[in-house]
Coordinates of C-alpha atoms and ligand atoms in Angstrom, one line a residue:
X44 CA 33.8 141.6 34.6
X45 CA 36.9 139.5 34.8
X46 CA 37.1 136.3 34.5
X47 CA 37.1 133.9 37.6
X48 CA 40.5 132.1 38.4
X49 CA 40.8 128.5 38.8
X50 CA 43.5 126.1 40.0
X51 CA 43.3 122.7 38.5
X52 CA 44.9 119.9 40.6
X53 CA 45.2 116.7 38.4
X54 CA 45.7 117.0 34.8
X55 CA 45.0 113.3 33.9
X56 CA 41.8 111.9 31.9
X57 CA 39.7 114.5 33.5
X58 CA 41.9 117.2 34.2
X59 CA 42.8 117.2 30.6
X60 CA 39.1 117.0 29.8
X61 CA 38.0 119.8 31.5
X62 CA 40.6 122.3 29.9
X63 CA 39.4 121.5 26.4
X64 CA 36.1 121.9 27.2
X65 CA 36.1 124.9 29.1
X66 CA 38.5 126.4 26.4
X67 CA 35.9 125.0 23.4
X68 CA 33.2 126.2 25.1
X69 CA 34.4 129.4 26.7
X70 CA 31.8 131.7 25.1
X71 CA 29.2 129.6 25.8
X72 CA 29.9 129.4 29.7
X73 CA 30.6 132.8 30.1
X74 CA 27.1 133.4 28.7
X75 CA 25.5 130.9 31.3
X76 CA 28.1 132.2 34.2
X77 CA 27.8 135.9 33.9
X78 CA 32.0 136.0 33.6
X79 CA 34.3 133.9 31.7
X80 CA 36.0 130.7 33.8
X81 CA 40.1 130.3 33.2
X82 CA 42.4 127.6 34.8
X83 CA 45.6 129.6 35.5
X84 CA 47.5 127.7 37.3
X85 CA 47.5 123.2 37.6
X86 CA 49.1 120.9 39.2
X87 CA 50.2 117.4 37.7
X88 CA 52.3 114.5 39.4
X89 CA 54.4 114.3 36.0
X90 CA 54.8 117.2 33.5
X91 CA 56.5 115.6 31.2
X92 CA 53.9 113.0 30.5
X93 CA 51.7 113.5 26.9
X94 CA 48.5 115.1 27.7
X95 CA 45.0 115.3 26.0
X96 CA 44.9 119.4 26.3
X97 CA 46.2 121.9 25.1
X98 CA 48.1 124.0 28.4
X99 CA 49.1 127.1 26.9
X100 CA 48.4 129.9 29.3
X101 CA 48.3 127.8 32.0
X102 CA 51.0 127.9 35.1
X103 CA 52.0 124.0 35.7
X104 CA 54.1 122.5 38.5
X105 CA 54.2 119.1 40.2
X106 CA 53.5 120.7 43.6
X107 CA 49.5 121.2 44.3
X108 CA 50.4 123.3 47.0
X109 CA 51.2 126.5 45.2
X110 CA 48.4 126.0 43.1
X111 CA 46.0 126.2 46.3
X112 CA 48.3 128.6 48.2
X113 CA 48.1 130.7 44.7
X114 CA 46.1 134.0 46.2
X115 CA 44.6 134.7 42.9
X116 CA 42.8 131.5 42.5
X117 CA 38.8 131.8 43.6
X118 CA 37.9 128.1 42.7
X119 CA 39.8 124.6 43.5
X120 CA 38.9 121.6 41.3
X121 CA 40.2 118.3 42.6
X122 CA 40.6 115.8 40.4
X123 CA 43.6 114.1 41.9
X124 CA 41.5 111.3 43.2
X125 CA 42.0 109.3 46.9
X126 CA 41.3 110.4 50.2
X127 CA 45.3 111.3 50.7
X128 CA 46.5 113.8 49.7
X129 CA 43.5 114.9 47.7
X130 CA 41.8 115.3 51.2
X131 CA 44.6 117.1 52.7
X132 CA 44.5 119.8 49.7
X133 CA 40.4 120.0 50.0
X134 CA 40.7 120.9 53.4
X135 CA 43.2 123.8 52.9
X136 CA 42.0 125.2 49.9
X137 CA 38.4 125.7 52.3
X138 CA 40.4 126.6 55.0
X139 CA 41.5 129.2 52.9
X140 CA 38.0 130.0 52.3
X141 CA 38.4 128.7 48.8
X142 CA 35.0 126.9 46.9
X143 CA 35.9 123.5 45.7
X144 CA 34.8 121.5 42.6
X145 CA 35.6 117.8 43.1
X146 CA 35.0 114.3 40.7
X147 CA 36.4 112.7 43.9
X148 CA 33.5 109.8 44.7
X149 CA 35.7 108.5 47.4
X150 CA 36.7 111.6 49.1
X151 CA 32.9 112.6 49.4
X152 CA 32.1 109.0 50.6
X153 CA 34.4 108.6 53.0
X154 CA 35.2 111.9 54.5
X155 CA 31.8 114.1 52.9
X156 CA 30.5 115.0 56.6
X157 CA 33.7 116.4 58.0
X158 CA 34.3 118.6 54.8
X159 CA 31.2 120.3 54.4
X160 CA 30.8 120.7 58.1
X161 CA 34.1 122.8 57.2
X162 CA 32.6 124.3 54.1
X163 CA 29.7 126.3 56.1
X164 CA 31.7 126.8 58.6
X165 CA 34.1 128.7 56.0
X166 CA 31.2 130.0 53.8
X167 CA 33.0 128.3 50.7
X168 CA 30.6 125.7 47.9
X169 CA 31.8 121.9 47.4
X170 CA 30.3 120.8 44.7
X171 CA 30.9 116.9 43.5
X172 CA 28.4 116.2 40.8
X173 CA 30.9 114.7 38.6
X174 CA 31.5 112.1 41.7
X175 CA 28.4 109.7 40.6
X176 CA 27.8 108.9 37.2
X177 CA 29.7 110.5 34.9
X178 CA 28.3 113.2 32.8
X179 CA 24.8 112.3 34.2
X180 CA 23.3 115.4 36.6
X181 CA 22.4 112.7 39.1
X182 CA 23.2 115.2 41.5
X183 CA 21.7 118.4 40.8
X184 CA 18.1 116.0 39.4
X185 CA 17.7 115.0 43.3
X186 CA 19.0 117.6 45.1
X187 CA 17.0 120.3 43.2
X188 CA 14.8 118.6 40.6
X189 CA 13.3 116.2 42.8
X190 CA 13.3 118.1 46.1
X191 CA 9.6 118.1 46.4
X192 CA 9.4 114.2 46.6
X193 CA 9.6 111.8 49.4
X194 CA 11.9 109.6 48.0
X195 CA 11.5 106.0 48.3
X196 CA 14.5 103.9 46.5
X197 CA 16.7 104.7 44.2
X198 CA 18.4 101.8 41.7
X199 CA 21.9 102.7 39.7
X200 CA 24.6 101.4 37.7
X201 CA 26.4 103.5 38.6
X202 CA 30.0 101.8 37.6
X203 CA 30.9 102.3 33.9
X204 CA 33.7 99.6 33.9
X205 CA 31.6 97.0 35.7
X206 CA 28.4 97.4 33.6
X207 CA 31.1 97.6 29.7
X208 CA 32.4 94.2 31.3
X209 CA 29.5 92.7 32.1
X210 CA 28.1 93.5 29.0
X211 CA 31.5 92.9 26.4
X212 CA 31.0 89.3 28.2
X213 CA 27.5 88.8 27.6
X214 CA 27.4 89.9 24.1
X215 CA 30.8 89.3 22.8
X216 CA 31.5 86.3 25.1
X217 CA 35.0 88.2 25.9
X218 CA 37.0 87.3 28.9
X219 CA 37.1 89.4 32.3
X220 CA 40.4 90.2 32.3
X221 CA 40.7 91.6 28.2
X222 CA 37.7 93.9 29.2
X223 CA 39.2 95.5 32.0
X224 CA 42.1 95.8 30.2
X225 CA 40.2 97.6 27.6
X226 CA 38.8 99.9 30.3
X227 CA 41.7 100.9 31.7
X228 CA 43.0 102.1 28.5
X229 CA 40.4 104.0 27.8
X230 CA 40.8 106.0 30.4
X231 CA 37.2 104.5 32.4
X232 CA 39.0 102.5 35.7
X233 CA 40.1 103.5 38.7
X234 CA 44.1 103.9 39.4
X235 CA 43.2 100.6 41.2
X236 CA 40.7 98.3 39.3
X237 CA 39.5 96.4 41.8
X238 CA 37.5 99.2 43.2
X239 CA 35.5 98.7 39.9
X240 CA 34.7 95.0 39.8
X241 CA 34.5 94.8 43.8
X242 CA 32.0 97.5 43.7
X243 CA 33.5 100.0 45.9
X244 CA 33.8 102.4 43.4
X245 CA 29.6 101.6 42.8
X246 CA 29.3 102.1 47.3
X247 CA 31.0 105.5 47.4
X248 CA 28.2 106.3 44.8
X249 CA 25.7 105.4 46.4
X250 CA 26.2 106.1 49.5
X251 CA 26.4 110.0 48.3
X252 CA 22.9 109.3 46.5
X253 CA 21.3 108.0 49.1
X254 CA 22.5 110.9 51.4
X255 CA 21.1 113.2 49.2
X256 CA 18.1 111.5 48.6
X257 CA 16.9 110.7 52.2
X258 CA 18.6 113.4 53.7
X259 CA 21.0 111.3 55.8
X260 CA 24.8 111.5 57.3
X261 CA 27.6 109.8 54.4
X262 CA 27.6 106.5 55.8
X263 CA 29.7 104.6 53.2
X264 CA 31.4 101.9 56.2
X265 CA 28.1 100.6 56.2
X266 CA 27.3 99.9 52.8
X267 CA 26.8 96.3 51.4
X268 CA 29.2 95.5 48.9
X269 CA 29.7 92.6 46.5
X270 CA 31.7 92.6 43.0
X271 CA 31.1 90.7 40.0
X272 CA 34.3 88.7 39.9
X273 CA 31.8 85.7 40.5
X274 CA 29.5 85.9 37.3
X275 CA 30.1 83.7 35.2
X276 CA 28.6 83.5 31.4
X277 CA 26.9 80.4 32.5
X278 CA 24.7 82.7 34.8
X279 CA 24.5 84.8 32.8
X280 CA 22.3 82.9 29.9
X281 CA 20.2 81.0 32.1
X282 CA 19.1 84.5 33.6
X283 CA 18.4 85.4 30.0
X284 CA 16.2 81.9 29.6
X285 CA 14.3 83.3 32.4
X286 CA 13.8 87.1 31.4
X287 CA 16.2 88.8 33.0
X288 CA 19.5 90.5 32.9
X289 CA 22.3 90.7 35.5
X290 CA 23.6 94.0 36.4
X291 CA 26.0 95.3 39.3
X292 CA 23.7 97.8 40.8
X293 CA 23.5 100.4 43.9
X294 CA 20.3 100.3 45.6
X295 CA 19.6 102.6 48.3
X296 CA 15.5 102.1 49.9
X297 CA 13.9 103.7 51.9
X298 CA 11.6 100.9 54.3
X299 CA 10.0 101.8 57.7
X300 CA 12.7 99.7 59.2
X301 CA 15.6 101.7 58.0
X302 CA 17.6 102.6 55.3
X303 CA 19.1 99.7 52.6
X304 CA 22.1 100.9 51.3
X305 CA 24.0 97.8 48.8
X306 CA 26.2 97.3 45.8
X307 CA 25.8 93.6 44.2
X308 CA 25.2 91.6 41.5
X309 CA 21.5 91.5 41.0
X310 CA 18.6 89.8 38.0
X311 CA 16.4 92.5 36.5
X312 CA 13.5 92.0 34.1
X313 CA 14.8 92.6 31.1
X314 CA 12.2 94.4 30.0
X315 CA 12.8 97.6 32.0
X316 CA 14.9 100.2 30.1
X317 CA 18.1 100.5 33.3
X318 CA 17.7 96.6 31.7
X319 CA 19.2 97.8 28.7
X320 CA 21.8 100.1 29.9
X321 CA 25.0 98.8 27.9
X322 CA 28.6 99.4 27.6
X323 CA 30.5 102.8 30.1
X324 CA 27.0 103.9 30.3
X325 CA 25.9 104.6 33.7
X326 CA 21.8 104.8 34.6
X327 CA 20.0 105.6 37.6
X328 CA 16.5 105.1 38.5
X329 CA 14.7 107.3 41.3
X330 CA 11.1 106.8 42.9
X331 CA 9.5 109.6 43.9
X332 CA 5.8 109.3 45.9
X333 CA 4.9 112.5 43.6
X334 CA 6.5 112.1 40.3
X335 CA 6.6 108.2 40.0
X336 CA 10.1 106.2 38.4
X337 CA 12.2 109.1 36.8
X338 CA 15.2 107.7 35.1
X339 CA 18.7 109.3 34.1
X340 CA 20.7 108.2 31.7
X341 CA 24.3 108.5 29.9
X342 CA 28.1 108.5 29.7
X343 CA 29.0 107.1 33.4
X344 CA 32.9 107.7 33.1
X345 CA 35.3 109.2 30.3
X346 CA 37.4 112.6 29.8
X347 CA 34.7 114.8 28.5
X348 CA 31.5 113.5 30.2
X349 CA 32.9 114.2 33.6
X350 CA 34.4 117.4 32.3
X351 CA 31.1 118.2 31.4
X352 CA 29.8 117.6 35.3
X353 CA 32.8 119.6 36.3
X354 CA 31.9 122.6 34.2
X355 CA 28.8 122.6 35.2
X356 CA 29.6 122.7 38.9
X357 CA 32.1 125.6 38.4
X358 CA 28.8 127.8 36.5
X359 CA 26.8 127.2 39.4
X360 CA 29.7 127.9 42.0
X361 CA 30.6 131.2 39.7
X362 CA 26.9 132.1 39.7
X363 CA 26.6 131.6 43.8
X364 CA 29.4 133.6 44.2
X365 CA 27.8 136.6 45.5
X366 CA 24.8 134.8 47.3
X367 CA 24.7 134.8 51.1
X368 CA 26.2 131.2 51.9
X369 CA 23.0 130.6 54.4
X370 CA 20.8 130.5 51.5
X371 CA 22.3 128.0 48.7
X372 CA 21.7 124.9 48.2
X373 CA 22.7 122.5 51.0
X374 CA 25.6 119.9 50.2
X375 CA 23.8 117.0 50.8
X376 CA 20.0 118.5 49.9
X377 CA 19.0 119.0 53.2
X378 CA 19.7 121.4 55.5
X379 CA 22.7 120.2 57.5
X380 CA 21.0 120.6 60.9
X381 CA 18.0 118.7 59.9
X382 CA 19.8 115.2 58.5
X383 CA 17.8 111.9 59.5
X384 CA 19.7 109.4 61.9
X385 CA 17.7 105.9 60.1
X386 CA 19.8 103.7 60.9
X387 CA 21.6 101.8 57.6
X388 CA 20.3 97.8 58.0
X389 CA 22.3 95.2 58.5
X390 CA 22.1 93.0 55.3
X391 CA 20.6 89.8 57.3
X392 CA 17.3 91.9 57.5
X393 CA 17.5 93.0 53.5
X394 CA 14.8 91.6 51.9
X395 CA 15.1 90.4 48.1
X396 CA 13.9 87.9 45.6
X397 CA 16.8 85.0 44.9
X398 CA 18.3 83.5 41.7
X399 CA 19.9 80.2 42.9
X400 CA 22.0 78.0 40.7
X401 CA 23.1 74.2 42.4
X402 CA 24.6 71.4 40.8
X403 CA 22.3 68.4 42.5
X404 CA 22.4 65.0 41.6
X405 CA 20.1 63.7 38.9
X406 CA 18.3 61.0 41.6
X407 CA 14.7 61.2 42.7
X408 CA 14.3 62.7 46.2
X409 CA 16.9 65.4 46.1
X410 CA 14.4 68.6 44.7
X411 CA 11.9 67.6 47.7
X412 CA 14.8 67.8 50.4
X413 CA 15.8 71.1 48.8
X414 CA 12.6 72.3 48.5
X415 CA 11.3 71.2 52.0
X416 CA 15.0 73.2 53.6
X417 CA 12.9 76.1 51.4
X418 CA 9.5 75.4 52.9
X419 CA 11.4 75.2 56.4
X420 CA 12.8 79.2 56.0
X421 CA 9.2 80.4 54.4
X422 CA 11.3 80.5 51.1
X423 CA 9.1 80.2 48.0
X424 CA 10.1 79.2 44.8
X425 CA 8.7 81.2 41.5
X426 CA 10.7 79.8 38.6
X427 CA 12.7 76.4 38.4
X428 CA 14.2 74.8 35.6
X429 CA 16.5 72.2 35.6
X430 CA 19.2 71.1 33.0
X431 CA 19.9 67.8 31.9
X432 CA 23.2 67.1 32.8
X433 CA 26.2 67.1 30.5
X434 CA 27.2 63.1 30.9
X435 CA 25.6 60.0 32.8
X436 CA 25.9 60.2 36.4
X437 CA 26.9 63.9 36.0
X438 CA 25.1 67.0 38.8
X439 CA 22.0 68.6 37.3
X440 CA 22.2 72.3 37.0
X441 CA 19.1 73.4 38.6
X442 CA 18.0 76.9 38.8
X443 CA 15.2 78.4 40.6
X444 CA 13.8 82.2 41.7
X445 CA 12.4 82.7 44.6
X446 CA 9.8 85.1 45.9
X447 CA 11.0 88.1 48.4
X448 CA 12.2 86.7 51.6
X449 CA 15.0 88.0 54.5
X450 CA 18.4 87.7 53.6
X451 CA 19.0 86.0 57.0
X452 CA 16.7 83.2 56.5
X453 CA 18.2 82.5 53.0
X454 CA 21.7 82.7 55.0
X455 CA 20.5 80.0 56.9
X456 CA 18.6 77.7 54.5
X457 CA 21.4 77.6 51.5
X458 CA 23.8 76.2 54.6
X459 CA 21.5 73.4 54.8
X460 CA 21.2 73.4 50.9
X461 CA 25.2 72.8 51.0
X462 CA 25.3 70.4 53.4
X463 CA 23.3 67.8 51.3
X464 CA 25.4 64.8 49.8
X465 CA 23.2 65.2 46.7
X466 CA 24.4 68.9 46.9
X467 CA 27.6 69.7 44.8
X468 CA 29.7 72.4 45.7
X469 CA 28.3 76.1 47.2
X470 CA 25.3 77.2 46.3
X471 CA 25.7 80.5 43.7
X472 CA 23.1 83.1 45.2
X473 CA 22.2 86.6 43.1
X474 CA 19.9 88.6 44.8
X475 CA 16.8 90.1 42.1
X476 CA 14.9 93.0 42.0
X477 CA 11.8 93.8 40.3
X478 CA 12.1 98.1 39.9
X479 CA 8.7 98.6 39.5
X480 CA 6.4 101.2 41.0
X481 CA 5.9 99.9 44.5
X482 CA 8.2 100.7 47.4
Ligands
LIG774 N1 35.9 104.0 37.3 C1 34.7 104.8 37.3 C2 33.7 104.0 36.4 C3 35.0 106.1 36.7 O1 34.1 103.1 35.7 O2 32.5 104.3 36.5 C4 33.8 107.1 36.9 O3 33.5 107.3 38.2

């Protein structure tokens, strides 16, 4: 049989990626595929610019048009990135009743429902595996591997450059800005960094695992999202004093109220392995009511690990191309006609356990009015320690955790907290979560 043709749009980090390894690994994916895979035609912003593959064979121009409009390409992969004019490319190549193989977390996100509305309306696969996680098959483990489940929360780092920042500044003491810089050249950041370290990288993830996970619309405008330009090393140790390490995480639960969907800062034991998830590496933790905490684990960003989620989206697209569209696997897990409505909640009604750090005055009196402002908002402390402070007449850092309470009524009660005269500066909040067994 021959082989399928593909058309490549975006020979960057991944672009170039994905040639090597379905050129290295040719014989090997024809075996799994049933036919050989061959990119014949790409499209790059630049051709000029040094590349990481080898593009012998292969068509290039600067114009991604032709390569969609090309009538001997089967298969579009998208790895030019934004919802622009990556969006306006998706939608044609479908149009043209063209299957799709996208690394574009954003795109899904943002614009997910309308495209594979499009998609079985067309007949045509949009697979987007390497959109969360890297090399990990986050994807393809829920959607399939855990579809017998009801699933109850999932947990991820699902940001490579945020979790080899956080954890280049915990372990090497190195400055923000050297790390990112670091990341970018390797290839791990977005085209704009902030979408990294402000987490909105993290929500478009998450908000395409919890879709697939509970069966709900893409709802990424209503995802909670807080970066980690605010950690600083000092919060860092005294969470380690206490047992726990800060990571940026993507929680998604599932609660009888409605659906949690945030991306923040939070304290975990250290003792749980996502814990000990270091570096570009991405994790994810799923609860399932049958099968328990399963965890995933591996290379969350990088030229061949998400070539390696690519590929493997292109074998099962090639291996679906015969089947009868009405019976593969729905986009988002469930069929599209039976998604929940759950409402997302507001973050005021989140519930979570607190870290709080306050600089208070070393004077007797001032831990009972914060403590009674606690006792006021049902608010109860777990942990406190306080430091001595660094000169005479210096604030005290004090830190304490709290037990599980609403978000609100810690809204309310660190105002009061900050409106003390014994009270120096805002209070810094991290929200903690525990990732054990229970829901
Ligand atoms: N910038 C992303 C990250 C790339 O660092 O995780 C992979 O999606």
């Amino acid at each position: 049989m021959n082989p399928v043709k593909v058309g490549l749009l975006g020979l960057g980090t991944v672009g170039g990626g994905t040639v090597n390894v379905l050129k290295r690994n040719a014989a090997e994916i024809a075996r799994r595929a049933g036919r050989g895979i061959e990119i014949i035609h790409a499209a790059a912003r630049d051709l000029d610019k040094p590349r990481i593959c080898d593009t012998t064979g292969i068509k290039l121009t600067t114009d991604p048009n032709e390569v969609v409009n090309n009538p001997d390409v089967e298969i579009i992969i998208e790895l030019i990135g934004g919802d622009g004019l990556a969006r306006t490319m998706v939608t044609q190549a479908i149009e043209q009743g063209k299957h799709v193989v996208t690394a574009n977390k954003a795109l899904i996100a943002k614009h997910g429902n309308e495209i594979f509305a499009l998609a079985q309306q067309k007949g045509v696969m949009v697979a987007f595996e390497a959109a969360v996680a890297g090399g990990i098959p986050i994807i393809k483990a829920i959607r399939e591997g855990l579809a017998g489940n009801d699933i109850q929360w999932l947990a991820g780092i699902i940001n490579g450059t945020g979790n080899f920042i956080l954890t280049e500044m915990r372990d090497k003491g190195r400055d923000f800005d050297d790390v990112l810089k670091e990341a970018q050249a390797l290839g791990y950041a977005e085209a704009d960094p902030t979408f990294d370290v402000e987490g909105i990288d993290a929500a478009h993830k998450l908000t395409i695992l919890a879709s697939i996970a509970f069966g709900i619309p893409l709802q990424f405008e209503k995802t909670f999202t807080e970066g980690i330009t605010t950690i600083s090393r000092e919060d860092v140790a005294y969470a380690e004093e206490l047992g726990y390490r800060i990571k940026h995480l993507g929680v998604a639960r599932h609660t009888e109220k409605g659906i949690e969907l945030r991306v923040h800062p939070t304290l975990i034991p250290e003792r749980r392995l996502i814990a000990n998830v270091d570096g570009v590496k991405n994790a994810v933790l799923v609860m399932g009511d049958a099968v328990g905490p399963t965890l995933y684990y591996g290379a969350g960003a990088g030229a061949e690990p998400t070539a390696s989620a690519v590929v493997a989206d292109l074998v099962d697209v090639v291996r679906a191309l015969t089947s009868d569209p009405e019976n593969r696997v729905p986009h988002l897990a469930f069929q599209a006609d039976a998604l929940a409505n759950d409402p997302i909640l507001p973050m005021e009604e989140v519930e979570t356990a607190y870290y709080l750090r306050m600089a208070a005055q070393d004077k007797p009196g001032v831990m009972a009015r914060v403590t009674s402002i606690l006792g006021d908002h049902e608010i109860s402390i777990e942990a406190i320690i306080q430091k001595e402070p660094v000169a005479e007449g210096e604030f005290a850092n004090v830190i304490m955790l709290t037990h599980k309470v609403q978000e609100k009524q810690m809204n309310q009660a660190i105002a009061k907290i900050e409106a003390l005269d014994s009270i120096n500066g805002p209070v810094k909040r991290i929200r903690m979560e525990v990732l054990d067994s229970n829901k």
